[in-house]
CSV table of C-alpha atoms in Angstrom, one decimal:
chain,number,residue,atom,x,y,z
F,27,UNK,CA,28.0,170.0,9.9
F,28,UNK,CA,30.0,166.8,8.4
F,29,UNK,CA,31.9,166.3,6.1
F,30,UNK,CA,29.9,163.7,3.6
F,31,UNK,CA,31.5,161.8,0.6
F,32,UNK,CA,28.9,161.4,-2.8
F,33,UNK,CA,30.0,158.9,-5.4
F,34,UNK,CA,28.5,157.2,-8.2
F,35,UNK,CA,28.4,154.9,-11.1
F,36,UNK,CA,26.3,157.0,-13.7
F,37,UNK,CA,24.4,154.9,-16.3
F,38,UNK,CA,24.4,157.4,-19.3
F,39,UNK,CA,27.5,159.7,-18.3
F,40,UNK,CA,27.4,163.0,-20.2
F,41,UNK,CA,23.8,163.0,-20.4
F,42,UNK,CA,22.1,166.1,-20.0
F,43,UNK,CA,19.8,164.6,-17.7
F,44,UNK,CA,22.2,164.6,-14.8
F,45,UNK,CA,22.4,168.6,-14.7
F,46,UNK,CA,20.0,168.9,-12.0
F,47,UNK,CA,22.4,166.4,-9.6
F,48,UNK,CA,25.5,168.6,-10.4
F,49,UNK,CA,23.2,171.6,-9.6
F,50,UNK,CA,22.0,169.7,-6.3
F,51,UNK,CA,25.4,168.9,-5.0
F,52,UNK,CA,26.5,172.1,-6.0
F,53,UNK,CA,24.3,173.9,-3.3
F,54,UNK,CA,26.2,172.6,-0.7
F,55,UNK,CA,29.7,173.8,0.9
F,56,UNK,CA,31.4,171.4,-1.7
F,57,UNK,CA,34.4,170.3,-3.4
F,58,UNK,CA,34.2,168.0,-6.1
F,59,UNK,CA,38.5,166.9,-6.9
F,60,UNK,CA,38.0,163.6,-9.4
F,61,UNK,CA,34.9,162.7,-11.9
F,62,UNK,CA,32.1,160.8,-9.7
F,63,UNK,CA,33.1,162.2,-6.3
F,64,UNK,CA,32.1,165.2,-4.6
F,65,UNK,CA,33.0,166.0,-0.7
F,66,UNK,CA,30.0,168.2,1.1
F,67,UNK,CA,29.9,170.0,4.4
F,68,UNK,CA,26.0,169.9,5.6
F,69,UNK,CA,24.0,168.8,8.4
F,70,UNK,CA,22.2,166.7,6.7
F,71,UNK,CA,22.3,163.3,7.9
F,72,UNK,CA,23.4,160.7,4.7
F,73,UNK,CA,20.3,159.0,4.1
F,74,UNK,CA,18.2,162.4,3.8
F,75,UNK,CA,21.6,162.9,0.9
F,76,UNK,CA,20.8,159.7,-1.2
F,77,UNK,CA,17.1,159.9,-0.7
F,78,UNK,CA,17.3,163.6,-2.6
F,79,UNK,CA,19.3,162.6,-5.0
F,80,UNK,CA,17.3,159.6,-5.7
F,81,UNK,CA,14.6,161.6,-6.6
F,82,UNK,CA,16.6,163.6,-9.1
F,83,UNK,CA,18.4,160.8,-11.1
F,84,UNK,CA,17.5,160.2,-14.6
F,85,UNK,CA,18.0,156.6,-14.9
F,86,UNK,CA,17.4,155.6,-10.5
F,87,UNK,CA,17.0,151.8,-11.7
F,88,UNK,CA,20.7,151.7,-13.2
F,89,UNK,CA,22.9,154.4,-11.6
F,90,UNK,CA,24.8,153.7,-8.5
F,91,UNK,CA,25.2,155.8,-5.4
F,92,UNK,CA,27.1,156.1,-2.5
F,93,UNK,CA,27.1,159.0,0.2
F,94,UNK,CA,29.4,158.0,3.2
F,95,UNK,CA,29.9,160.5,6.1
F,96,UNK,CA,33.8,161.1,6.7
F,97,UNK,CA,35.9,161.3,9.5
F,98,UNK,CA,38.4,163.4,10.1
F,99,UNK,CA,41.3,161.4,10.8
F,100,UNK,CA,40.8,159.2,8.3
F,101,UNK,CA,41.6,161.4,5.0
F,102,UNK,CA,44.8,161.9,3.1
F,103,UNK,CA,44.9,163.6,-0.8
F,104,UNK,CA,47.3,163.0,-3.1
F,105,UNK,CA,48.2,165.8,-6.0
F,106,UNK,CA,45.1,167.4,-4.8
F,107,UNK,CA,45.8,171.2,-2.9
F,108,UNK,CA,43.0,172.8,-3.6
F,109,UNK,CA,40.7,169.6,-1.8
F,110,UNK,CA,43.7,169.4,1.2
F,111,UNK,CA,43.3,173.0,1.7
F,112,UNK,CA,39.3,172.6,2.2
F,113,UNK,CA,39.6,169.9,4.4
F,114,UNK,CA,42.4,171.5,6.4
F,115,UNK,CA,39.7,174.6,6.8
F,116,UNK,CA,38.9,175.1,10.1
F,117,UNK,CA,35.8,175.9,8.8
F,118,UNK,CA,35.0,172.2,8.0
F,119,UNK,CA,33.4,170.0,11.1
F,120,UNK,CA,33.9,166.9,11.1
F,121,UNK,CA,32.6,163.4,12.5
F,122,UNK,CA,35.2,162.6,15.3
């Protein structure tokens, strides 16, 4: 598993359409700390990520996305326990 960032720029926020991407990203191990970011643990490689939730997207030609696979040196939270405790997990494997 890695630990895979998701963010986005959603054209029509609050739309109802979006429900079935919260529903996606929330079948993963997952934390999601701010608005438009979630954190995932899968084995599924980034692109495999995007391409999925391209498919789901209401408005594909106007929202944004970015999926990034994290490392795990290079994280730090601020005011955020619950997200330092998931990535302090043991549980959690990471890119080196």
């Amino acid at each position: 598993m890695s630990v895979i960032m998701v963010t986005y720029d959603l054209h029509k926020p609050g739309d109802k359409g979006y429900d079935a991407l919260y529903d996606y990203l929330r079948t993963y191990e997952c934390r999601h700390p701010v608005e438009s970011v979630w954190f995932l643990d899968t084995l599924k490689p980034t692109e495999t990520i995007i391409d999925d939730m391209m498919k789901i997207l209401p408005y594909p030609s106007h929202d944004r996305l970015i999926v990034i696979r994290q490392k795990k040196k290079g994280w730090t939270a601020y005011r955020a326990p619950k997200l330092s405790a998931w990535f302090s997990d043991p549980k959690r494997t990471w890119d080196l």
